[in-house]
Tab-separated table of C-alpha atoms in Angstrom:
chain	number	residue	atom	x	y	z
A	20	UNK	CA	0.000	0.000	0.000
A	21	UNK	CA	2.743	2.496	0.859
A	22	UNK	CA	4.423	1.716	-2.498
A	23	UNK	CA	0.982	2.420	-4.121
A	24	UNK	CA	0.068	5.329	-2.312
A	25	UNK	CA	3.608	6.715	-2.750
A	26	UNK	CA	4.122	5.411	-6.847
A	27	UNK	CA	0.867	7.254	-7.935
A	28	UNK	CA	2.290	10.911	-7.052
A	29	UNK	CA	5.874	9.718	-8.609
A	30	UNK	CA	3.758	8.476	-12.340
A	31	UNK	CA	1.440	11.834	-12.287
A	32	UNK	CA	4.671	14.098	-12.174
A	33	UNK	CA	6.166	12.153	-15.013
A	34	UNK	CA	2.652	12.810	-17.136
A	35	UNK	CA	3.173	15.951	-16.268
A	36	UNK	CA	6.724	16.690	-16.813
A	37	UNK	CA	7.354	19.810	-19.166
A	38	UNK	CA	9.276	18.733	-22.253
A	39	UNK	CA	7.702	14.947	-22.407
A	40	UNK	CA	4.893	15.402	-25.053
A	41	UNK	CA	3.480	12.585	-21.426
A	42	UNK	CA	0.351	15.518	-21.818
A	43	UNK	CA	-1.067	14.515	-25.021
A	44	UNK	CA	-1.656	10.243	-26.301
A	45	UNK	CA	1.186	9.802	-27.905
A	46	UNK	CA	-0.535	7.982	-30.924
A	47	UNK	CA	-3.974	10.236	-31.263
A	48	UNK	CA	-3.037	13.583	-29.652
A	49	UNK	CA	-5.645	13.555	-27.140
A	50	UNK	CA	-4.885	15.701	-23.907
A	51	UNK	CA	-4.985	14.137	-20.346
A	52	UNK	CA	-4.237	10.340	-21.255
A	53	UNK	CA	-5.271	8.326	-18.846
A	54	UNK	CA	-3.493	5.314	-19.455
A	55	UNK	CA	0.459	3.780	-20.592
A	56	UNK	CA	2.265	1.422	-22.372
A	57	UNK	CA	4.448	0.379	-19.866
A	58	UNK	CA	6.384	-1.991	-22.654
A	59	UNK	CA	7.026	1.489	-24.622
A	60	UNK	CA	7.099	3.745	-21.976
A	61	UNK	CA	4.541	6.012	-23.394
A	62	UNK	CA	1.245	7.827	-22.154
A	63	UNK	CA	-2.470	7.166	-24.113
A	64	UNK	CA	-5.711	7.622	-23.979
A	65	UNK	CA	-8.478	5.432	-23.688
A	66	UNK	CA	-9.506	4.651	-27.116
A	67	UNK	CA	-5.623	4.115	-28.251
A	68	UNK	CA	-5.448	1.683	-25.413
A	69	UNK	CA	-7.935	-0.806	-26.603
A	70	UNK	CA	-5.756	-0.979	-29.551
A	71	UNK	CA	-2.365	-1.306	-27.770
A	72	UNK	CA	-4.550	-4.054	-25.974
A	73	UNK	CA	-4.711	-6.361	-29.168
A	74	UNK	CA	-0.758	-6.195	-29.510
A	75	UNK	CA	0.329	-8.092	-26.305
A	76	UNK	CA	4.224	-8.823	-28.069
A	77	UNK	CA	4.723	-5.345	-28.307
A	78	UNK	CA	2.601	-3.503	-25.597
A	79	UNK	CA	1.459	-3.679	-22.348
A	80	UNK	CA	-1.233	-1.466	-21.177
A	81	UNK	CA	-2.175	-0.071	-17.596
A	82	UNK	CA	-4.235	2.645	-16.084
A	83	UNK	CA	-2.605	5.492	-14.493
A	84	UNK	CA	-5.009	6.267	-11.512
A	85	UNK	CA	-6.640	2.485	-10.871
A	86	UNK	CA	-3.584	0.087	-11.572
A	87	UNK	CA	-0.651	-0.534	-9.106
A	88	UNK	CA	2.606	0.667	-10.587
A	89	UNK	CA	5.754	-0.807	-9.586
A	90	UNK	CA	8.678	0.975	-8.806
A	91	UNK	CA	10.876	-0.009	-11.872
A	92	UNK	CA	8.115	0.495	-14.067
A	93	UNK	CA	7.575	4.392	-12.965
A	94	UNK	CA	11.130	4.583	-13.361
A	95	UNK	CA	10.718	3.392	-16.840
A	96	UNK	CA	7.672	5.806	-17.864
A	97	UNK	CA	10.345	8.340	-16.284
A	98	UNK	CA	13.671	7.576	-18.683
A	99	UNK	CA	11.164	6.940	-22.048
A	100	UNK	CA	8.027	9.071	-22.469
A	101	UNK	CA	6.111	10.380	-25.748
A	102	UNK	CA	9.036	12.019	-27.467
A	103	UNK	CA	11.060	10.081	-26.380
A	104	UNK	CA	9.321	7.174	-28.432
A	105	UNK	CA	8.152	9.753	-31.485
A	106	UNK	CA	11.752	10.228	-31.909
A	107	UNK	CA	12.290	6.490	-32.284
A	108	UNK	CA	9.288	5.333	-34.250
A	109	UNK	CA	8.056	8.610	-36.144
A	110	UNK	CA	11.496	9.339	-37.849
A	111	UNK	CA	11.014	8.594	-40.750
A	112	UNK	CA	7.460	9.309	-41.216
A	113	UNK	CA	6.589	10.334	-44.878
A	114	UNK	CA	5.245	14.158	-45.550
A	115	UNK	CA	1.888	12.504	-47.238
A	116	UNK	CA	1.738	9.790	-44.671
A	117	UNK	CA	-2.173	10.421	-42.801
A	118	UNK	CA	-1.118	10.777	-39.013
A	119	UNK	CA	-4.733	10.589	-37.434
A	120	UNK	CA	-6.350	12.438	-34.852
A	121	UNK	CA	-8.590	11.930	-31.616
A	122	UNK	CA	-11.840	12.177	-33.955
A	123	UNK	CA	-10.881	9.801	-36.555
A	124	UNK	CA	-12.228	6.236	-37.285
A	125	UNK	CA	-10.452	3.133	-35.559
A	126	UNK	CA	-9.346	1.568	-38.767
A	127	UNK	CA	-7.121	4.963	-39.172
A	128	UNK	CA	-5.714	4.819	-35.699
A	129	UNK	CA	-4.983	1.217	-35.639
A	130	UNK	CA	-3.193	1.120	-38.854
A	131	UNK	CA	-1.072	4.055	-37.537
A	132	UNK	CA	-0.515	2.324	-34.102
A	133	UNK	CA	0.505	-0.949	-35.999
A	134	UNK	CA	2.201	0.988	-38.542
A	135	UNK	CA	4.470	2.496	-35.781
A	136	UNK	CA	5.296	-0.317	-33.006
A	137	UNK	CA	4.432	-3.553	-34.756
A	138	UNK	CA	5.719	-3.074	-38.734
A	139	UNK	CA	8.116	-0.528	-37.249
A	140	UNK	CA	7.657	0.986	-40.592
A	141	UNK	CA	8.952	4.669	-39.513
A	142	UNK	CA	12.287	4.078	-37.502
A	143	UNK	CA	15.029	5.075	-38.625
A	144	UNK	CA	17.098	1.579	-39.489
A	145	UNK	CA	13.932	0.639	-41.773
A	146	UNK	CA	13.009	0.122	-45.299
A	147	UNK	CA	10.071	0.374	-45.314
A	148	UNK	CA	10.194	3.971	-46.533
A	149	UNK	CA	13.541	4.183	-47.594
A	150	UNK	CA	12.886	4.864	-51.379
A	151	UNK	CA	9.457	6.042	-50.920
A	152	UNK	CA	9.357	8.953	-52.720
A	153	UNK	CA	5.453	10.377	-53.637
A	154	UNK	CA	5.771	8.915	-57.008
A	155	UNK	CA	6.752	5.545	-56.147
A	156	UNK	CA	4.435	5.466	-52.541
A	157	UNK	CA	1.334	7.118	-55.259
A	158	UNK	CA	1.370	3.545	-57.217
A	159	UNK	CA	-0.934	1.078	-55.929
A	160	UNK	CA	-2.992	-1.780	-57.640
A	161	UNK	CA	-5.179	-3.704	-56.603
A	162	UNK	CA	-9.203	-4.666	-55.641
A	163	UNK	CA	-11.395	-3.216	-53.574
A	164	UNK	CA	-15.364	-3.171	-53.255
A	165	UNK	CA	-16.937	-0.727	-55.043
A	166	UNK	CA	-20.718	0.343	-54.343
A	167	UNK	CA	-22.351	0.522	-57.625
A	168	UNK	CA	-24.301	3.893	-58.445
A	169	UNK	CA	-27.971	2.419	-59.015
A	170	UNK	CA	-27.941	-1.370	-58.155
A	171	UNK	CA	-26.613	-0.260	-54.421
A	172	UNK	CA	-24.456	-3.293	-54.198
A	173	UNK	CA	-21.170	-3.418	-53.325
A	174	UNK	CA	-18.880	-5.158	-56.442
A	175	UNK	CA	-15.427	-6.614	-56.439
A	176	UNK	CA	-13.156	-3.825	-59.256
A	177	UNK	CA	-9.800	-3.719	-59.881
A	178	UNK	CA	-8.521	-0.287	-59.501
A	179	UNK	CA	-4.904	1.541	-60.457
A	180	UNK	CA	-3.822	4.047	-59.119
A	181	UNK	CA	-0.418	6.136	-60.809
A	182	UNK	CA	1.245	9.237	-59.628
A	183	UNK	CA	3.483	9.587	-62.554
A	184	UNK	CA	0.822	9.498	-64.868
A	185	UNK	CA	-1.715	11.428	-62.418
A	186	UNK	CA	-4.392	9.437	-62.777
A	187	UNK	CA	-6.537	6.725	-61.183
A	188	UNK	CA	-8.276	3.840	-62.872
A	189	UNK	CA	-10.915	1.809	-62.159
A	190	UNK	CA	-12.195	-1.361	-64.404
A	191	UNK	CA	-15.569	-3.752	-63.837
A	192	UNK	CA	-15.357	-7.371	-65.464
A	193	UNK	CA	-17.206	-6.508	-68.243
A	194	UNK	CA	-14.982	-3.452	-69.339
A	195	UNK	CA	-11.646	-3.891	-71.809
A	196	UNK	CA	-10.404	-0.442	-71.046
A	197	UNK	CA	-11.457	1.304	-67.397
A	198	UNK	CA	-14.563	2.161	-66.426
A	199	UNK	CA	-12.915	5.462	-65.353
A	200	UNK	CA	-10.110	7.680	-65.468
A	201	UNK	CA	-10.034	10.288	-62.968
A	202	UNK	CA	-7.201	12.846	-63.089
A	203	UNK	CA	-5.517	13.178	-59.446
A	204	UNK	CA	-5.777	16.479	-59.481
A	205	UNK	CA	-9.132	16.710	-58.857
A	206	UNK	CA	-9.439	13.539	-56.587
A	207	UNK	CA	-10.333	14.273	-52.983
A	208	UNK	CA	-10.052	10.320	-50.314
A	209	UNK	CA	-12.058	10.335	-46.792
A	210	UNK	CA	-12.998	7.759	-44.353
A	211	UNK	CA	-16.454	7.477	-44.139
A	212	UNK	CA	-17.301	4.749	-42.008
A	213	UNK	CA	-20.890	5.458	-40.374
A	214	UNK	CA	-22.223	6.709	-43.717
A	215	UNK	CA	-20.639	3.562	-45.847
A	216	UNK	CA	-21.611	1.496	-42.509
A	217	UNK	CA	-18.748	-0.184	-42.539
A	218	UNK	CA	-15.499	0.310	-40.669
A	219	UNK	CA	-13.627	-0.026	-43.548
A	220	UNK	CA	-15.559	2.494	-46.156
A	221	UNK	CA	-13.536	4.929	-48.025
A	222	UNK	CA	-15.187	7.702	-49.874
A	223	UNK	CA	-13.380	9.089	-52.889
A	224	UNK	CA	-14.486	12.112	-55.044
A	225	UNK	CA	-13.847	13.792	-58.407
A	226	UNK	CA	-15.282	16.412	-60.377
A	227	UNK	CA	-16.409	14.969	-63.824
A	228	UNK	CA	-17.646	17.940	-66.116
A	229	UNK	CA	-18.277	20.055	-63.331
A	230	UNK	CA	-19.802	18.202	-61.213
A	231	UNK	CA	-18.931	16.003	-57.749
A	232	UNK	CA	-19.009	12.349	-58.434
A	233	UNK	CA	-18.390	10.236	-55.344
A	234	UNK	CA	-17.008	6.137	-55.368
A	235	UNK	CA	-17.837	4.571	-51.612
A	236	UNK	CA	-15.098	1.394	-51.504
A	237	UNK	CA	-13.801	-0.585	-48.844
A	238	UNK	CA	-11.269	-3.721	-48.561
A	239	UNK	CA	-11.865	-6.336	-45.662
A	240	UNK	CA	-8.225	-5.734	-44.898
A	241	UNK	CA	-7.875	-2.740	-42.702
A	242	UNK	CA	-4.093	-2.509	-43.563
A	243	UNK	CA	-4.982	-2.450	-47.439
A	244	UNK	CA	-7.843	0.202	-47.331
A	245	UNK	CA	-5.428	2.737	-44.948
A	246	UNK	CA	-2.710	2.047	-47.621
A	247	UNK	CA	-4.659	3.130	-50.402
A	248	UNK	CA	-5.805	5.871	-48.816
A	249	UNK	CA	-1.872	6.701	-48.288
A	250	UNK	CA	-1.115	6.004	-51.570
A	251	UNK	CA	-4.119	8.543	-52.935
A	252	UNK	CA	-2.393	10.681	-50.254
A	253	UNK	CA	1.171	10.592	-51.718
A	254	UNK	CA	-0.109	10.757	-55.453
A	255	UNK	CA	-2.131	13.652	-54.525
A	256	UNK	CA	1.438	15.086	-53.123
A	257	UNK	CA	3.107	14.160	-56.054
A	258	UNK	CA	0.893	16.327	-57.998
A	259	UNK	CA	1.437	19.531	-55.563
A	260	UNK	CA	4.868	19.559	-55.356
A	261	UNK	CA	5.156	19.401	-59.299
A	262	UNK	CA	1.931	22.027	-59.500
A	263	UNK	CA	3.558	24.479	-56.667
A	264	UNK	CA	7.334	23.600	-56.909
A	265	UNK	CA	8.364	26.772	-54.545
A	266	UNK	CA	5.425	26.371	-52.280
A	267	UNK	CA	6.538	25.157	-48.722
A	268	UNK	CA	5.796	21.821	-47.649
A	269	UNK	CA	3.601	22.927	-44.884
A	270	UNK	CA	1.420	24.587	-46.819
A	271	UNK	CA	0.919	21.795	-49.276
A	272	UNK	CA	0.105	19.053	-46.978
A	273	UNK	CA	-3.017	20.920	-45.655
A	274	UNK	CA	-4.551	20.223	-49.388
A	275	UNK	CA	-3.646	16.473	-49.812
A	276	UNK	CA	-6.854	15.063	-48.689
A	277	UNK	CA	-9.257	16.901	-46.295
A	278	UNK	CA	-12.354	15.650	-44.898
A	279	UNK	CA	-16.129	17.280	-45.413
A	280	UNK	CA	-16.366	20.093	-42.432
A	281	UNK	CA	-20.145	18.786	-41.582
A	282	UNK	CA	-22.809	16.528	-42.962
A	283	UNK	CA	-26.412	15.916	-42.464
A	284	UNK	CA	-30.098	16.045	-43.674
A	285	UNK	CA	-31.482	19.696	-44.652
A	286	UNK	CA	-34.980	20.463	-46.940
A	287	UNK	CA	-34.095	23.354	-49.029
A	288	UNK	CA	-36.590	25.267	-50.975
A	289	UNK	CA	-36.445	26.265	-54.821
A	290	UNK	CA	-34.620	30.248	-55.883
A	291	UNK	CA	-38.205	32.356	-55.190
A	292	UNK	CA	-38.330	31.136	-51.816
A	293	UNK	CA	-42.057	29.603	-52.842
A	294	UNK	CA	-41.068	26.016	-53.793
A	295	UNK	CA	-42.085	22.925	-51.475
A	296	UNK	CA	-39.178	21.797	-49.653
A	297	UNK	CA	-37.037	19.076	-50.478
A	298	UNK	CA	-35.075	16.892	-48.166
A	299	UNK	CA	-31.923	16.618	-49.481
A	300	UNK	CA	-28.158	15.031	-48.605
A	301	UNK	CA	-25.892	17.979	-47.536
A	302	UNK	CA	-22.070	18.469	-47.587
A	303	UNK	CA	-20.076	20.938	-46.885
A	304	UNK	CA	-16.624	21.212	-48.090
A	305	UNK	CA	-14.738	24.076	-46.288
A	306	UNK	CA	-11.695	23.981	-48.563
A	307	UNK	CA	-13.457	24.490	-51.699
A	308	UNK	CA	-15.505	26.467	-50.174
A	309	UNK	CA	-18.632	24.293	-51.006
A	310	UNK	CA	-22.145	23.259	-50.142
A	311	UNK	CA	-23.050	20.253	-51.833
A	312	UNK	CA	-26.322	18.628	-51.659
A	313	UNK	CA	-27.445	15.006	-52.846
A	314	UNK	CA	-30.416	12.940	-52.786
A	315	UNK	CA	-28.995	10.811	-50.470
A	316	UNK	CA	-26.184	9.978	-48.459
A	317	UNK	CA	-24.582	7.649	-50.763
A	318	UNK	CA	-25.391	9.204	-53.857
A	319	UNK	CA	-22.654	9.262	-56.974
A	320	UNK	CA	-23.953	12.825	-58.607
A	321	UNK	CA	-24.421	15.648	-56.493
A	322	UNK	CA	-27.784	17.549	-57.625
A	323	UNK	CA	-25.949	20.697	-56.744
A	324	UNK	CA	-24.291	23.004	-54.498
A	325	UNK	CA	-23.723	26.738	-53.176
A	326	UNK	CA	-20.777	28.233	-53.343
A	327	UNK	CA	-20.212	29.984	-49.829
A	328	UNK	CA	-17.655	33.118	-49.987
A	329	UNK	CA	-16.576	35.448	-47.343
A	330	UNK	CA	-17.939	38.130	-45.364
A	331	UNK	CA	-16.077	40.811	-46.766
A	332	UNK	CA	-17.839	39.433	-50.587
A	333	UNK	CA	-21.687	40.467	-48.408
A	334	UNK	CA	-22.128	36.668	-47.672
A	335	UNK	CA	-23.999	35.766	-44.220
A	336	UNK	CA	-25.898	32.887	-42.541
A	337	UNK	CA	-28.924	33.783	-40.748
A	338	UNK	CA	-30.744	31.387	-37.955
A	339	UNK	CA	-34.420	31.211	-39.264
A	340	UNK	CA	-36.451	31.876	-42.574
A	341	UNK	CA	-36.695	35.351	-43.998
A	342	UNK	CA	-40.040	37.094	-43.840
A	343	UNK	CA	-43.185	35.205	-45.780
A	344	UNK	CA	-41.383	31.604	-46.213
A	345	UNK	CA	-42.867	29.162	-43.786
A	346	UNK	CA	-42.024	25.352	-42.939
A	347	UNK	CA	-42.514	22.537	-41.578
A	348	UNK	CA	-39.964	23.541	-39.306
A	349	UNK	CA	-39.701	27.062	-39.228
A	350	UNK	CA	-38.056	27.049	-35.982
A	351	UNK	CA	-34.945	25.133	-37.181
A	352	UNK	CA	-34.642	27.312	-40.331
A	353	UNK	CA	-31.503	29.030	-41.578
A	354	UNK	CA	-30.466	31.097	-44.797
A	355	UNK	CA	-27.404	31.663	-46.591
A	356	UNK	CA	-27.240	35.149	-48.053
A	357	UNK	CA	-24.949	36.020	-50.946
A	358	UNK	CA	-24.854	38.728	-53.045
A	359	UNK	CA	-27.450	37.308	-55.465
A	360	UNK	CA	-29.750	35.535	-53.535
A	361	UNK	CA	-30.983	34.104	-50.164
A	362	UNK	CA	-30.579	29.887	-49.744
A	363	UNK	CA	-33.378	28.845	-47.384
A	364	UNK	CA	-33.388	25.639	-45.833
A	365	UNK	CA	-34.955	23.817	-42.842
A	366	UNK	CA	-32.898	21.741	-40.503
A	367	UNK	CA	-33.930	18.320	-38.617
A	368	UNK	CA	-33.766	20.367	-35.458
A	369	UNK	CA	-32.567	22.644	-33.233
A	370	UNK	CA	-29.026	21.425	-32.526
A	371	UNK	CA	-28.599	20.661	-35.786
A	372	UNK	CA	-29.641	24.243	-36.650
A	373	UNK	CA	-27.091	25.632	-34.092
A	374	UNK	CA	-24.491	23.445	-35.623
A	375	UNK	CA	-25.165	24.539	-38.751
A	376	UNK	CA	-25.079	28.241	-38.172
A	377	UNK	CA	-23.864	29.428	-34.770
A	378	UNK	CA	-21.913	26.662	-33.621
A	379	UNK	CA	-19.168	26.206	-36.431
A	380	UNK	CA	-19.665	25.291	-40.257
A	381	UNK	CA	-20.978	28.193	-42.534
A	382	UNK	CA	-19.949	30.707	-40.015
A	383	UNK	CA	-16.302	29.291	-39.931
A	384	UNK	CA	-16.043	29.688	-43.794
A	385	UNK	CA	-17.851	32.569	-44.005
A	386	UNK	CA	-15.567	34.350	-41.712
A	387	UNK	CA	-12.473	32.990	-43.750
A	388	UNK	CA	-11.317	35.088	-46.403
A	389	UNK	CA	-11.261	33.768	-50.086
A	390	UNK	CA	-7.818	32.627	-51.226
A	391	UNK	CA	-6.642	32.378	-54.569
């Protein structure tokens, strides 16, 4: 008990040691971990340690305020910590590699987590990465499950994927030449797990003559579909650097891949404001600067979208519906302003609303100035 009593103090001070990285998990970058590797002498949080969990050769997991911690142990955690082990397995991490954060599916953080102490793919004595240059880490082929646009079902296509030429293929079984070729330029890769329902699904999008067309895949493999998403991730690189050759890196890596600022159900009514409303699939894409909408969730076409620009250009979001529309909802209604015209739709309900508007999502772009 006195060991106990007197250990817990001793392991806190180590979390809490300036200079450790101990205050975020070292894998997701959540603050306050409340638990440790005590194999690899670093501090995690919760969700990281269920995956530690499943890799008994390599890591042993305790909790910092209900487990007993033995003296050599704390003095472990004290010569080791989080940068300690970054330094060791993240050296060698490529620029286009996806490094995931607390919000992020678990396919994505237990790839990275295997990735780092089990392949060891990012230390410095390893090969893994050792010629990967974008071009080379951008080529990929292979099969993965694609859902088809109007029979819904999920088919077995061979796709190839090319940095050097910039483009990514896809074929079916009853096509000679591929289905389609989609320039990476204008290819965008996300997880989507709870909207593809399954914890695997991959959304990727392209414009095709103006318009967003969106492929929902997944492999059963959860080390294949996180590698093609870092291989879409170092073609898309690829592309940048040779598109924006005296653009920093740091500013380039921001536009690899991003992933859709919010989602959800909206009715929107018709350009005089007088139109029933229509419940449609909406997206927005802060980057672009985007609102998409759909028909549904896992729709290939979008039906269309609003561009959203900045204050400064005399756009706004409003809570509610301007003066003589009424809805179902009329509480939960918002408008986008522009200079041209008010966008009036109706929102599930109140959160949603607030989520929508006041919360975070149009009003963060809005507030953003445009950017070449």
């Amino acid at each position: 008990m006195v060991d106990r009593e007197f250990n817990k103090p001793l392991l806190l001070e180590v979390l809490r040691a300036a200079g450790t990285g101990n205050a975020q998990c070292a894998d997701c970058g959540t603050p306050d971990p409340e638990w440790a590797s005590y194999k690899l002498g670093i501090f995690i949080c919760l969700n990281c340690s269920g995956i530690h969990r499943n890799l008994p050769e390599i890591s042993r997991v305790k909790s910092i305020h209900l487990d007993f911690w033995e003296n050599d142990l704390v003095e472990f955690m004290k010569m080791h910590g989080n940068l300690c082990a970054k330094a060791k397995y993240e050296a060698k991490v490529p620029p286009f590699y996806y490094i995931p954060h607390s919000k992020d599916c678990l396919v994505l953080k237990e790839q990275w987590i295997r990735a780092k102490y089990e392949r060891e793919e990012f230390v410095a004595t390893s090969v893994c990465h050792e010629t990967g240059t974008s071009a080379s880490a951008g080529s990929r082929e292979g099969f993965l499950w694609k859902r088809g646009r109007d029979s819904r079902q999920f088919l077995k296509r061979r796709f190839l994927l090319s940095a050097t030429e910039g483009m990514l293929k896809y074929y079916t079984k009853e096509s000679k030449g591929p289905k389609a070729v989609i320039s990476i330029k204008d290819v965008n890769a996300m997880f989507q797990t709870e909207k593809i329902r399954n914890p695997h699904g991959l959304q990727i999008t392209y414009s095709k003559e103006g318009q967003t067309r969106n492929l929902f895949v997944y492999h059963e493999s959860g080390k294949e579909i996180v590698d093609w998403f870092n291989a879409i991730r170092a073609a898309r690189f690829h592309y940048l650097r040779i598109t924006f050759p005296t653009a920093p890196e740091a500013k380039l890596i921001p536009k690899i891949t991003r992933n859709y600022f919010k989602e959800g159900y909206m009715e929107k009514t018709g350009p005089k404001n007088k139109e029933a409303f229509k419940k449609h699939w909406f997206s927005l894409d802060s980057q672009e600067r985007n609102l998409f909408y759909f028909k549904g969730p896992l729709d290939a076409f979008e039906l269309g979208r609003v561009f959203i620009g900045s204050k400064e250009q005399g756009y706004e979001v409003q809570a509610g519906l301007p003066r003589g529309v009424t809805g179902k909802k009329c509480k939960a209604g918002l408008t986008i302003v522009t200079p041209h015209r008010k966008f009036v739709f109706v929102c599930e309900n109140d959160r949603e609303q607030k989520e929508w508007t006041v919360d975070s999502a149009l009003n963060e772009v809005i507030s953003q100035p445009v950017t070449a």
